[in-house]
Short mmCIF file of C-alpha atoms and ligand atoms in Angstrom, two decimals:
data_model
loop_
_atom_site.label_atom_id
_atom_site.label_comp_id
_atom_site.label_asym_id
_atom_site.label_seq_id
_atom_site.Cartn_x
_atom_site.Cartn_y
_atom_site.Cartn_z
CA UNK J 1 12.46 19.75 -18.93
CA UNK J 2 15.43 21.82 -19.86
CA UNK J 3 15.02 24.52 -17.44
CA UNK J 4 15.85 23.96 -13.87
CA UNK J 5 13.65 26.73 -12.52
CA UNK J 6 9.97 26.18 -12.40
CA UNK J 7 7.37 28.22 -10.67
CA UNK J 8 3.90 27.18 -10.04
CA UNK J 9 0.38 28.47 -9.13
CA UNK J 10 -2.25 27.19 -6.53
CA UNK J 11 -5.70 28.55 -7.16
CA UNK J 12 -7.59 27.73 -3.76
CA UNK J 13 -5.56 27.53 -0.79
CA UNK J 14 -7.63 25.20 1.25
CA UNK J 15 -6.48 21.80 2.66
CA UNK J 16 -5.24 20.58 -0.69
CA UNK J 17 -4.06 23.86 -2.11
CA UNK J 18 -2.01 25.22 0.57
CA UNK J 19 -0.63 21.97 1.93
CA UNK J 20 0.49 21.18 -1.68
CA UNK J 21 1.90 24.80 -2.41
CA UNK J 22 4.03 24.42 0.85
CA UNK J 23 5.25 20.94 0.26
CA UNK J 24 6.31 21.69 -3.22
CA UNK J 25 7.98 25.06 -2.35
CA UNK J 26 9.86 23.05 0.45
CA UNK J 27 10.86 20.29 -2.21
CA UNK J 28 12.19 22.77 -4.55
CA UNK J 29 14.69 23.93 -2.11
CA UNK J 30 15.51 20.30 -1.23
CA UNK J 31 16.20 19.55 -4.81
CA UNK J 32 17.95 22.70 -5.44
CA UNK J 33 15.34 23.97 -7.92
CA UNK J 34 14.45 27.43 -8.06
CA UNK J 35 10.86 27.23 -7.51
CA UNK J 36 7.86 29.72 -6.25
CA UNK J 37 4.75 28.56 -5.23
CA UNK J 38 2.21 31.51 -5.70
CA UNK J 39 -0.88 30.59 -3.96
CA UNK J 40 -4.18 32.45 -4.85
CA UNK J 41 -7.36 32.58 -2.92
CA UNK J 42 -10.43 34.65 -3.48
CA UNK J 43 -10.50 35.35 0.50
CA UNK J 44 -8.18 38.03 1.14
CA UNK J 45 -7.93 37.35 4.88
CA UNK J 46 -6.71 33.80 4.28
CA UNK J 47 -4.07 35.18 1.85
CA UNK J 48 -2.85 37.66 4.38
CA UNK J 49 -2.68 34.93 7.23
CA UNK J 50 -0.82 32.67 4.71
CA UNK J 51 1.85 35.40 4.28
CA UNK J 52 2.17 36.15 7.96
CA UNK J 53 2.90 32.55 8.15
CA UNK J 54 -0.15 31.40 9.91
CA UNK J 55 -2.17 28.66 8.27
CA UNK J 56 -5.92 29.51 8.17
CA UNK J 57 -6.72 25.76 9.26
CA UNK J 58 -5.18 23.24 11.56
CA UNK J 59 -3.06 20.52 9.88
CA UNK J 60 -0.25 18.57 11.52
CA UNK J 61 3.15 19.84 10.71
CA UNK J 62 1.84 22.71 8.42
CA UNK J 63 2.64 25.78 10.24
CA UNK J 64 6.25 24.97 10.73
CA UNK J 65 7.00 24.34 7.05
CA UNK J 66 4.62 27.43 6.18
CA UNK J 67 6.81 29.63 8.35
CA UNK J 68 9.79 28.20 6.73
CA UNK J 69 9.01 28.72 2.94
CA UNK J 70 7.40 32.08 3.79
CA UNK J 71 10.59 33.30 5.36
CA UNK J 72 12.68 32.03 2.41
CA UNK J 73 10.33 33.74 -0.08
CA UNK J 74 9.37 30.60 -1.86
CA UNK J 75 5.55 30.86 -1.27
CA UNK J 76 3.61 33.92 -1.67
CA UNK J 77 -0.20 34.39 -1.39
CA UNK J 78 -2.30 36.57 -3.26
CA UNK J 79 -5.86 37.29 -4.29
CA UNK J 80 -4.75 38.17 -8.01
CA UNK J 81 -3.68 35.69 -10.56
CA UNK J 82 -2.81 38.26 -13.19
CA UNK J 83 -0.01 39.48 -10.86
CA UNK J 84 2.08 36.36 -11.18
CA UNK J 85 0.83 34.49 -14.28
CA UNK J 86 3.67 35.31 -16.58
CA UNK J 87 6.04 33.55 -13.82
CA UNK J 88 4.17 30.29 -13.74
CA UNK J 89 4.74 27.13 -15.61
CA UNK J 90 2.06 25.01 -13.96
CA UNK J 91 -1.26 25.99 -12.50
CA UNK J 92 -3.17 23.79 -10.02
CA UNK J 93 -6.75 24.36 -9.54
CA UNK J 94 -7.49 23.23 -5.88
CA UNK J 95 -10.70 24.95 -5.19
CA UNK J 96 -13.70 23.05 -3.49
CA UNK J 97 -16.16 20.75 -5.28
CA UNK J 98 -19.01 20.54 -2.53
CA UNK J 99 -22.15 18.38 -3.16
CA UNK J 100 -25.51 19.85 -3.14
CA UNK J 101 -28.34 18.87 -1.16
CA UNK J 102 -29.20 16.28 -3.96
CA UNK J 103 -25.72 14.51 -3.69
CA UNK J 104 -24.81 16.20 -7.06
CA UNK J 105 -21.60 18.29 -7.62
CA UNK J 106 -21.58 21.90 -7.13
CA UNK J 107 -19.27 23.65 -9.66
CA UNK J 108 -19.55 27.20 -8.71
CA UNK J 109 -16.07 27.31 -7.53
CA UNK J 110 -14.40 25.29 -10.44
CA UNK J 111 -16.27 27.72 -12.91
CA UNK J 112 -15.14 30.99 -10.95
CA UNK J 113 -11.40 29.81 -10.79
CA UNK J 114 -11.72 28.96 -14.43
CA UNK J 115 -13.13 32.22 -15.32
CA UNK J 116 -10.55 33.96 -13.25
CA UNK J 117 -7.63 32.17 -14.96
CA UNK J 118 -9.09 32.57 -18.49
CA UNK J 119 -9.36 36.43 -17.67
CA UNK J 120 -5.70 36.58 -16.47
CA UNK J 121 -4.57 34.36 -19.45
CA UNK J 122 -6.07 37.08 -21.77
CA UNK J 123 -2.96 39.19 -21.76
CA UNK J 124 -0.38 36.96 -20.49
CA UNK J 125 2.72 35.89 -22.36
CA UNK J 126 3.17 32.55 -20.65
CA UNK J 127 1.72 29.28 -21.75
CA UNK J 128 1.11 27.31 -18.57
CA UNK J 129 -0.18 23.95 -18.12
CA UNK J 130 -3.45 23.95 -16.16
CA UNK J 131 -3.99 21.04 -13.81
CA UNK J 132 -7.52 20.38 -12.09
CA UNK J 133 -6.55 18.85 -8.64
CA UNK J 134 -9.98 19.35 -7.41
CA UNK J 135 -12.11 16.29 -7.45
CA UNK J 136 -14.25 16.43 -10.46
CA UNK J 137 -16.68 13.84 -12.29
CA UNK J 138 -15.31 12.49 -15.62
CA UNK J 139 -15.92 15.14 -18.44
CA UNK J 140 -15.64 18.19 -15.88
CA UNK J 141 -12.22 19.10 -17.05
CA UNK J 142 -12.92 18.74 -20.85
CA UNK J 143 -16.68 20.03 -20.85
CA UNK J 144 -16.51 22.53 -18.15
CA UNK J 145 -13.04 24.10 -17.13
CA UNK J 146 -11.68 24.06 -20.64
CA UNK J 147 -14.60 25.97 -22.63
CA UNK J 148 -14.46 28.68 -19.61
CA UNK J 149 -10.79 29.37 -19.75
CA UNK J 150 -10.97 29.41 -23.76
CA UNK J 151 -13.94 31.77 -23.65
CA UNK J 152 -12.34 34.11 -21.14
CA UNK J 153 -8.93 33.98 -22.52
CA UNK J 154 -9.74 34.14 -26.17
CA UNK J 155 -7.08 31.55 -26.50
CA UNK J 156 -6.83 27.90 -27.73
CA UNK J 157 -5.87 24.92 -25.66
CA UNK J 158 -2.82 22.83 -26.76
CA UNK J 159 -1.50 26.05 -28.37
CA UNK J 160 -1.76 28.73 -25.74
CA UNK J 161 -1.95 26.72 -22.70
CA UNK J 162 -2.33 23.00 -21.86
CA UNK J 163 -5.11 21.20 -19.50
CA UNK J 164 -4.76 18.22 -17.40
CA UNK J 165 -6.69 16.49 -14.67
CA UNK J 166 -4.23 15.54 -11.86
CA UNK J 167 -6.36 14.51 -8.82
CA UNK J 168 -5.31 14.51 -5.27
CA UNK J 169 -5.18 11.77 -2.90
CA UNK J 170 -3.97 13.19 0.21
CA UNK J 171 -5.42 12.49 3.75
CA UNK J 172 -6.35 15.46 5.99
CA UNK J 173 -4.34 15.00 9.34
CA UNK J 174 -1.54 13.62 7.16
CA UNK J 175 -1.51 15.88 4.31
CA UNK J 176 2.11 17.05 4.68
CA UNK J 177 3.33 13.30 4.85
CA UNK J 178 0.96 12.37 1.80
CA UNK J 179 2.13 15.35 -0.19
CA UNK J 180 5.89 14.31 0.33
CA UNK J 181 5.42 10.64 -0.21
CA UNK J 182 2.15 9.85 -2.36
CA UNK J 183 1.61 6.37 -3.31
CA UNK J 184 1.25 7.52 -6.75
CA UNK J 185 0.62 10.46 -9.02
CA UNK J 186 -2.03 10.32 -11.76
CA UNK J 187 -1.73 12.45 -14.72
CA UNK J 188 -4.68 12.79 -16.88
CA UNK J 189 -3.78 14.43 -20.39
CA UNK J 190 -5.21 15.71 -23.44
CA UNK J 191 -1.78 16.38 -25.07
CA UNK J 192 1.52 14.19 -24.81
CA UNK J 193 3.67 17.37 -24.53
CA UNK J 194 1.75 18.74 -21.56
CA UNK J 195 1.82 15.36 -20.07
CA UNK J 196 5.47 15.23 -20.31
CA UNK J 197 6.15 18.52 -18.77
CA UNK J 198 4.04 17.79 -15.58
CA UNK J 199 5.59 14.21 -15.48
CA UNK J 200 9.14 16.00 -15.59
CA UNK J 201 8.23 18.28 -12.95
CA UNK J 202 7.01 15.66 -10.61
CA UNK J 203 10.19 13.46 -11.22
CA UNK J 204 12.55 16.18 -10.25
CA UNK J 205 10.59 16.72 -6.93
CA UNK J 206 9.34 13.35 -6.27
CA UNK J 207 11.54 10.80 -7.95
CA UNK J 208 10.66 7.34 -7.56
CA UNK J 209 6.96 7.71 -7.03
CA UNK J 210 4.88 5.84 -9.51
CA UNK J 211 3.39 7.85 -12.11
CA UNK J 212 0.66 6.99 -14.36
CA UNK J 213 -0.41 9.03 -17.46
CA UNK J 214 -3.69 8.26 -19.00
CA UNK J 215 -6.61 10.09 -20.41
CA UNK J 216 -8.17 13.25 -18.61
CA UNK J 217 -11.58 11.19 -18.14
CA UNK J 218 -9.70 8.23 -16.61
CA UNK J 219 -7.73 10.17 -14.28
CA UNK J 220 -11.09 11.94 -13.05
CA UNK J 221 -12.57 8.53 -12.58
CA UNK J 222 -9.63 7.13 -10.70
CA UNK J 223 -10.19 9.53 -7.71
CA UNK J 224 -14.06 8.64 -7.35
CA UNK J 225 -13.15 4.94 -7.70
CA UNK J 226 -10.60 5.18 -5.01
CA UNK J 227 -12.68 6.96 -2.74
CA UNK J 228 -15.88 4.88 -3.24
CA UNK J 229 -13.62 1.68 -2.73
CA UNK J 230 -12.19 3.13 0.73
CA UNK J 231 -15.75 4.08 1.80
CA UNK J 232 -17.14 0.70 0.71
CA UNK J 233 -14.39 -1.05 2.96
CA UNK J 234 -15.51 0.92 6.09
CA UNK J 235 -19.50 0.64 5.45
CA UNK J 236 -18.81 -3.24 4.82
CA UNK J 237 -16.86 -3.30 8.25
CA UNK J 238 -19.76 -1.37 9.88
CA UNK J 239 -22.41 -3.94 8.42
CA UNK J 240 -20.42 -7.00 9.66
CA UNK J 241 -20.07 -4.98 12.98
CA UNK J 242 -23.73 -4.73 13.51
CA UNK J 243 -24.07 -8.45 12.99
CA UNK J 244 -21.08 -9.27 15.24
CA UNK J 245 -22.89 -7.33 18.16
CA UNK J 246 -25.57 -9.99 17.85
CA UNK J 247 -23.29 -12.90 18.59
CA UNK J 248 -21.97 -13.42 22.01
CA UNK J 249 -18.13 -13.65 22.01
CA UNK J 250 -17.54 -12.27 18.46
CA UNK J 251 -15.55 -9.05 18.43
CA UNK J 252 -15.50 -7.53 15.03
CA UNK J 253 -11.97 -6.13 15.28
CA UNK J 254 -10.69 -9.75 15.72
CA UNK J 255 -12.63 -10.77 12.84
CA UNK J 256 -11.22 -7.88 10.56
CA UNK J 257 -7.81 -8.85 11.87
CA UNK J 258 -8.13 -12.32 10.58
CA UNK J 259 -9.68 -11.10 7.14
CA UNK J 260 -7.12 -8.30 6.60
CA UNK J 261 -4.15 -10.56 6.82
CA UNK J 262 -5.30 -11.90 3.40
CA UNK J 263 -3.02 -10.06 1.06
CA UNK J 264 -5.72 -9.63 -1.66
CA UNK J 265 -7.76 -7.92 0.90
CA UNK J 266 -5.44 -5.88 3.38
CA UNK J 267 -6.62 -4.89 6.98
CA UNK J 268 -6.57 -1.17 6.12
CA UNK J 269 -9.94 0.65 6.12
CA UNK J 270 -11.55 -2.48 7.80
CA UNK J 271 -12.12 -0.53 11.23
CA UNK J 272 -15.68 -0.68 12.43
CA UNK J 273 -16.73 2.42 13.95
CA UNK J 274 -19.39 5.28 13.80
CA UNK J 275 -18.81 5.85 10.09
CA UNK J 276 -16.87 8.13 7.69
CA UNK J 277 -17.19 11.91 7.55
CA UNK J 278 -14.87 14.37 6.03
CA UNK J 279 -14.91 16.62 3.02
CA UNK J 280 -14.39 13.75 0.59
CA UNK J 281 -15.95 10.16 1.08
CA UNK J 282 -19.54 11.36 1.93
CA UNK J 283 -19.56 14.04 -1.12
CA UNK J 284 -17.57 11.78 -3.63
CA UNK J 285 -19.69 8.77 -3.25
CA UNK J 286 -22.95 10.91 -3.46
CA UNK J 287 -21.47 12.59 -6.37
CA UNK J 288 -20.65 9.17 -7.97
CA UNK J 289 -24.13 8.00 -7.29
CA UNK J 290 -25.73 10.91 -9.04
CA UNK J 291 -23.19 10.51 -11.61
CA UNK J 292 -23.99 6.82 -12.18
CA UNK J 293 -27.80 7.50 -12.40
CA UNK J 294 -27.43 10.21 -15.04
CA UNK J 295 -25.74 7.53 -17.05
CA UNK J 296 -29.00 5.46 -16.92
CA UNK J 297 -27.48 2.92 -14.40
CA UNK J 298 -28.53 1.73 -10.82
CA UNK J 299 -25.74 2.46 -8.17
CA UNK J 300 -26.67 -0.56 -6.14
CA UNK J 301 -23.43 -1.04 -4.30
CA UNK J 302 -22.56 2.62 -4.11
CA UNK J 303 -26.03 3.58 -2.68
CA UNK J 304 -25.52 0.92 0.10
CA UNK J 305 -22.19 2.57 0.98
CA UNK J 306 -24.16 5.76 1.92
CA UNK J 307 -27.24 4.05 3.46
CA UNK J 308 -25.01 2.07 6.10
CA UNK J 309 -22.88 5.21 6.88
CA UNK J 310 -26.08 7.24 7.21
CA UNK J 311 -27.76 5.01 9.54
CA UNK J 312 -24.44 4.14 11.64
CA UNK J 313 -24.60 7.02 14.11
CA UNK J 314 -28.28 6.30 14.76
CA UNK J 315 -27.26 2.73 15.31
CA UNK J 316 -24.73 4.12 17.80
CA UNK J 317 -27.04 6.06 19.74
CA UNK J 318 -29.40 3.04 19.85
CA UNK J 319 -26.70 0.93 21.12
CA UNK J 320 -26.25 3.50 23.82
CA UNK J 321 -29.84 3.64 25.01
CA UNK J 322 -30.13 -0.15 24.97
CA UNK J 323 -27.30 -0.14 27.63
CA UNK J 324 -28.63 2.67 29.74
CA UNK J 325 -30.75 1.22 32.82
CA UNK J 326 -34.52 2.01 32.03
CA UNK J 327 -34.93 3.66 35.47
CA UNK J 328 -32.21 6.49 34.72
CA UNK J 329 -33.76 9.66 33.82
CA UNK J 330 -32.28 13.16 32.92
CA UNK J 331 -29.09 11.75 31.36
CA UNK J 332 -25.82 13.60 31.05
CA UNK J 333 -23.84 12.07 28.01
CA UNK J 334 -20.51 13.07 27.40
CA UNK J 335 -19.04 12.95 23.75
CA UNK J 336 -15.10 12.62 23.44
CA UNK J 337 -14.14 13.91 19.78
CA UNK J 338 -15.87 16.16 17.45
CA UNK J 339 -13.63 16.53 14.54
CA UNK J 340 -14.28 14.02 11.69
CA UNK J 341 -10.94 12.45 12.31
CA UNK J 342 -7.85 12.78 14.55
CA UNK J 343 -4.93 15.40 13.29
CA UNK J 344 -7.62 17.93 11.95
CA UNK J 345 -9.95 20.72 13.26
CA UNK J 346 -12.32 19.87 10.24
CA UNK J 347 -15.82 19.21 11.01
CA UNK J 348 -17.25 18.84 7.60
CA UNK J 349 -19.89 15.81 7.70
CA UNK J 350 -18.30 14.90 11.00
CA UNK J 351 -20.21 11.88 12.66
CA UNK J 352 -20.20 13.72 15.85
CA UNK J 353 -22.79 16.03 14.44
CA UNK J 354 -25.29 13.25 13.55
CA UNK J 355 -24.76 11.50 16.82
CA UNK J 356 -25.32 14.77 18.72
CA UNK J 357 -28.49 15.44 16.58
CA UNK J 358 -29.81 12.07 17.49
CA UNK J 359 -29.06 12.40 21.09
CA UNK J 360 -30.83 15.62 21.07
CA UNK J 361 -34.14 13.69 19.93
CA UNK J 362 -34.19 11.45 22.95
CA UNK J 363 -36.30 12.67 25.94
CA UNK J 364 -34.23 11.18 28.43
CA UNK J 365 -31.05 13.05 27.39
CA UNK J 366 -30.86 16.28 29.52
CA UNK J 367 -27.37 17.19 28.89
CA UNK J 368 -24.73 16.75 26.34
CA UNK J 369 -21.23 17.69 27.24
CA UNK J 370 -18.69 17.71 24.36
CA UNK J 371 -14.90 17.93 24.05
CA UNK J 372 -12.29 17.92 21.42
CA UNK J 373 -8.62 18.80 21.61
CA UNK J 374 -8.44 20.77 18.37
CA UNK J 375 -11.88 21.31 16.63
CA UNK J 376 -13.95 23.14 19.61
CA UNK J 377 -14.17 26.51 17.57
CA UNK J 378 -15.25 24.73 14.41
CA UNK J 379 -17.59 22.60 16.26
CA UNK J 380 -19.15 25.79 18.25
CA UNK J 381 -19.80 27.42 14.66
CA UNK J 382 -21.36 24.24 13.18
CA UNK J 383 -23.35 23.25 16.15
CA UNK J 384 -24.63 26.93 16.46
CA UNK J 385 -25.64 26.80 12.73
CA UNK J 386 -27.49 23.71 13.29
CA UNK J 387 -29.27 25.40 16.43
CA UNK J 388 -28.01 22.59 18.56
CA UNK J 389 -27.15 23.54 22.24
CA UNK J 390 -24.41 21.48 24.07
CA UNK J 391 -22.13 22.20 26.90
CA UNK J 392 -18.45 22.85 25.67
CA UNK J 393 -16.03 21.31 28.06
CA UNK J 394 -12.20 22.82 28.52
CA UNK J 395 -10.93 19.56 29.70
CA UNK J 396 -11.62 15.68 29.27
CA UNK J 397 -12.12 15.65 32.97
CA UNK J 398 -14.88 18.40 32.98
CA UNK J 399 -16.55 16.53 30.24
CA UNK J 400 -16.83 13.20 31.70
CA UNK J 401 -17.55 14.39 35.17
CA UNK J 402 -20.93 13.17 36.60
CA UNK J 403 -22.05 11.73 33.22
CA UNK J 404 -24.07 8.72 32.80
CA UNK J 405 -22.52 7.48 29.60
CA UNK J 406 -19.27 8.66 27.69
CA UNK J 407 -19.06 8.29 23.85
CA UNK J 408 -15.99 7.85 22.18
CA UNK J 409 -16.50 9.41 18.81
CA UNK J 410 -13.01 10.53 17.46
CA UNK J 411 -9.87 8.32 18.07
CA UNK J 412 -7.61 11.18 19.49
CA UNK J 413 -4.54 9.81 21.02
CA UNK J 414 -5.16 11.77 24.24
CA UNK J 415 -8.52 9.77 24.75
CA UNK J 416 -6.59 6.54 24.29
CA UNK J 417 -4.59 7.41 27.48
CA UNK J 418 -7.61 7.63 29.62
CA UNK J 419 -7.55 5.04 32.24
CA UNK J 420 -10.43 3.06 33.40
CA UNK J 421 -10.30 4.49 36.94
CA UNK J 422 -10.36 8.05 35.90
CA UNK J 423 -14.02 7.20 34.32
CA UNK J 424 -14.73 5.04 37.41
CA UNK J 425 -13.85 8.18 39.71
CA UNK J 426 -15.46 11.09 37.72
CA UNK J 427 -18.55 9.58 35.91
CA UNK J 428 -21.86 9.37 37.92
CA UNK J 429 -22.54 5.86 36.00
CA UNK J 430 -19.38 4.67 34.80
CA UNK J 431 -20.16 3.56 31.33
CA UNK J 432 -17.92 3.90 28.03
CA UNK J 433 -19.28 3.19 24.62
CA UNK J 434 -16.48 3.22 22.19
CA UNK J 435 -17.41 4.11 18.77
CA UNK J 436 -13.72 3.93 17.58
CA UNK J 437 -12.64 0.78 19.32
CA UNK J 438 -9.75 2.45 21.05
CA UNK J 439 -9.63 0.58 24.24
CA UNK J 440 -8.61 -2.96 25.30
CA UNK J 441 -12.29 -4.59 26.14
CA UNK J 442 -10.60 -6.95 28.82
CA UNK J 443 -9.34 -4.10 30.75
CA UNK J 444 -12.14 -2.06 30.56
CA UNK J 445 -14.88 -4.43 31.11
CA UNK J 446 -13.56 -5.71 34.24
CA UNK J 447 -13.67 -2.33 35.82
CA UNK J 448 -16.46 -0.47 34.40
CA UNK J 449 -19.20 -1.04 32.12
CA UNK J 450 -17.86 -1.04 28.70
CA UNK J 451 -19.60 -1.45 25.27
CA UNK J 452 -18.26 -0.96 21.91
CA UNK J 453 -18.88 -0.99 18.28
CA UNK J 454 -18.83 -4.50 16.76
CA UNK J 455 -18.45 -6.42 20.08
CA UNK J 456 -20.98 -9.15 21.05
CA UNK J 457 -21.68 -9.94 24.51
CA UNK J 458 -18.06 -10.29 26.22
CA UNK J 459 -17.49 -13.90 26.96
CA UNK J 460 -16.88 -14.66 30.81
CA UNK J 461 -14.13 -17.08 30.80
P1 NAD A 1 -11.29 23.85 0.81
O1 NAD A 1 -12.92 24.19 0.90
O2 NAD A 1 -10.65 23.72 2.11
O3 NAD A 1 -10.45 24.98 0.12
C1 NAD A 1 -10.80 25.73 -1.23
C2 NAD A 1 -10.41 27.09 -1.16
O4 NAD A 1 -10.70 27.49 -2.54
C3 NAD A 1 -10.95 27.90 -0.22
O5 NAD A 1 -10.09 28.54 0.46
C4 NAD A 1 -11.84 29.06 -1.21
O6 NAD A 1 -11.69 30.33 -0.64
C5 NAD A 1 -10.89 29.02 -2.34
N1 NAD A 1 -11.62 29.31 -3.56
C6 NAD A 1 -12.87 29.18 -3.87
N2 NAD A 1 -13.11 29.87 -5.32
C7 NAD A 1 -11.96 30.50 -5.55
C8 NAD A 1 -11.52 31.09 -6.83
N3 NAD A 1 -12.21 31.24 -7.57
N4 NAD A 1 -10.22 31.54 -6.62
C9 NAD A 1 -9.24 31.32 -5.75
N5 NAD A 1 -9.54 30.58 -4.56
C10 NAD A 1 -11.02 30.06 -4.76
O7 NAD A 1 -11.10 22.61 -0.20
P2 NAD A 1 -10.28 21.34 -0.05
O8 NAD A 1 -10.47 20.46 1.06
O9 NAD A 1 -8.96 21.92 0.01
O10 NAD A 1 -10.27 20.50 -1.19
C11 NAD A 1 -10.26 21.06 -2.62
C12 NAD A 1 -10.61 19.96 -3.59
O11 NAD A 1 -9.59 18.90 -3.54
C13 NAD A 1 -11.95 19.46 -3.66
O12 NAD A 1 -12.31 19.05 -4.97
C14 NAD A 1 -11.59 18.10 -2.76
O13 NAD A 1 -12.83 17.21 -3.03
C15 NAD A 1 -10.40 17.72 -3.12
N6 NAD A 1 -9.84 16.93 -2.18
C16 NAD A 1 -9.78 17.29 -0.80
C17 NAD A 1 -9.03 16.41 0.07
C18 NAD A 1 -9.10 16.65 1.50
O14 NAD A 1 -8.61 15.92 2.24
N7 NAD A 1 -9.51 17.99 1.90
C19 NAD A 1 -8.28 15.49 -0.58
C20 NAD A 1 -8.13 15.23 -1.62
C21 NAD A 1 -8.86 15.89 -2.77
#
């Protein structure tokens, strides 16, 4: 890359887009590159919040960095692509790719973003490389994004603009860290020259990070394969955990520790629990199942990943009811943790919602009290959309007060610090059901009733 200034545009400023835009702007400063991130979103309210230095969602560490890059004018948000298109070298498409009810991918945002970029490109002088960062199935960049951009711009790929697939692998809750220290950068290219431009860009900002160049379709499939494999490890651990619960003395966490020390396996993503949620694993595995079927193949393993995950919240609620004395009526159940994982307010496909839905179907359950350190507002909205009535507790103590069982659903650090004696003193019938294995079973079982996912009857030594 001969120039040392390089401007980028992000289209879609959600979790991926905004954190990417902020981190690239920050890295530009660190590497002394004149780099402005133009962040485009179709929702004006979001762009106004961003320009005021307030992220539209919670993500650890984002607000501080956003304020910094806004103050230094390294990031600017807008609803208009055309305003900045002449100033940008690379455009990252980061809009959502949600799943439809049948599991297939909903491409409406990809289509609208491609159309908006195409329209803006029509009268532009710049020849940007357009990179699809959104998670899209193989063939989408070439057969959906590209024709729409060509049609609306009246221009030709490789001559007037470049097209690439550059999937994103960040984890919500760690998005800033993951953007700063990615394990790898995958560059799917159609044209060698454009691949080199984006490779040079990343090498300037993130030197030393493994970078793989490949075909567009391979890059698209890398993302789905990675997510399906990670989700598979979780569902695998959950299937083994159900078995573990039937064998006195067996603890799935000990088993997985032993298994994970095998270098070929690794202990990561082998934690048994109430299953995976979030905006990626459920929808990406569903989309891959649907895609595999459309290729006339049977997605045996992929389908099982989803089946185990869907039934794990039911299994958890069954485990609860098996451990509630039969004569107890009018139960009050506390749920600690609503966000799909710690460090985020995101409730998309959160297991808490499934668990609460199942609890609601049990006649004996009279009251459900819920708490989350960050996601209460999002949860209020989600639960009201589902027409599910629960009691929102402002504090942990208020949530567990006078309850008959406390379910650990999200492994927030604040819950890890609760002592057995707090449960003992506040609950009507002290019983903790640990869905995320956050407590030391020995410490808890001696003081109060403690059961956990993947824990066979605790052996009495
Ligand atoms: P999101 O829903 O949080 O954000 C998408 C944003 O795009 C929204 O702000 C929306 O208003 C905006 N938008 C929609 N259409 C637009 C248009 N035509 N022009 C401008 N803005 C538009 O989505 P997300 O979670 O950031 O995910 C984005 C993509 O990245 C998805 O494909 C997702 O699968 C993938 N991904 C997400 C994560 C994650 O952890 N969230 C991780 C890796 C990859």
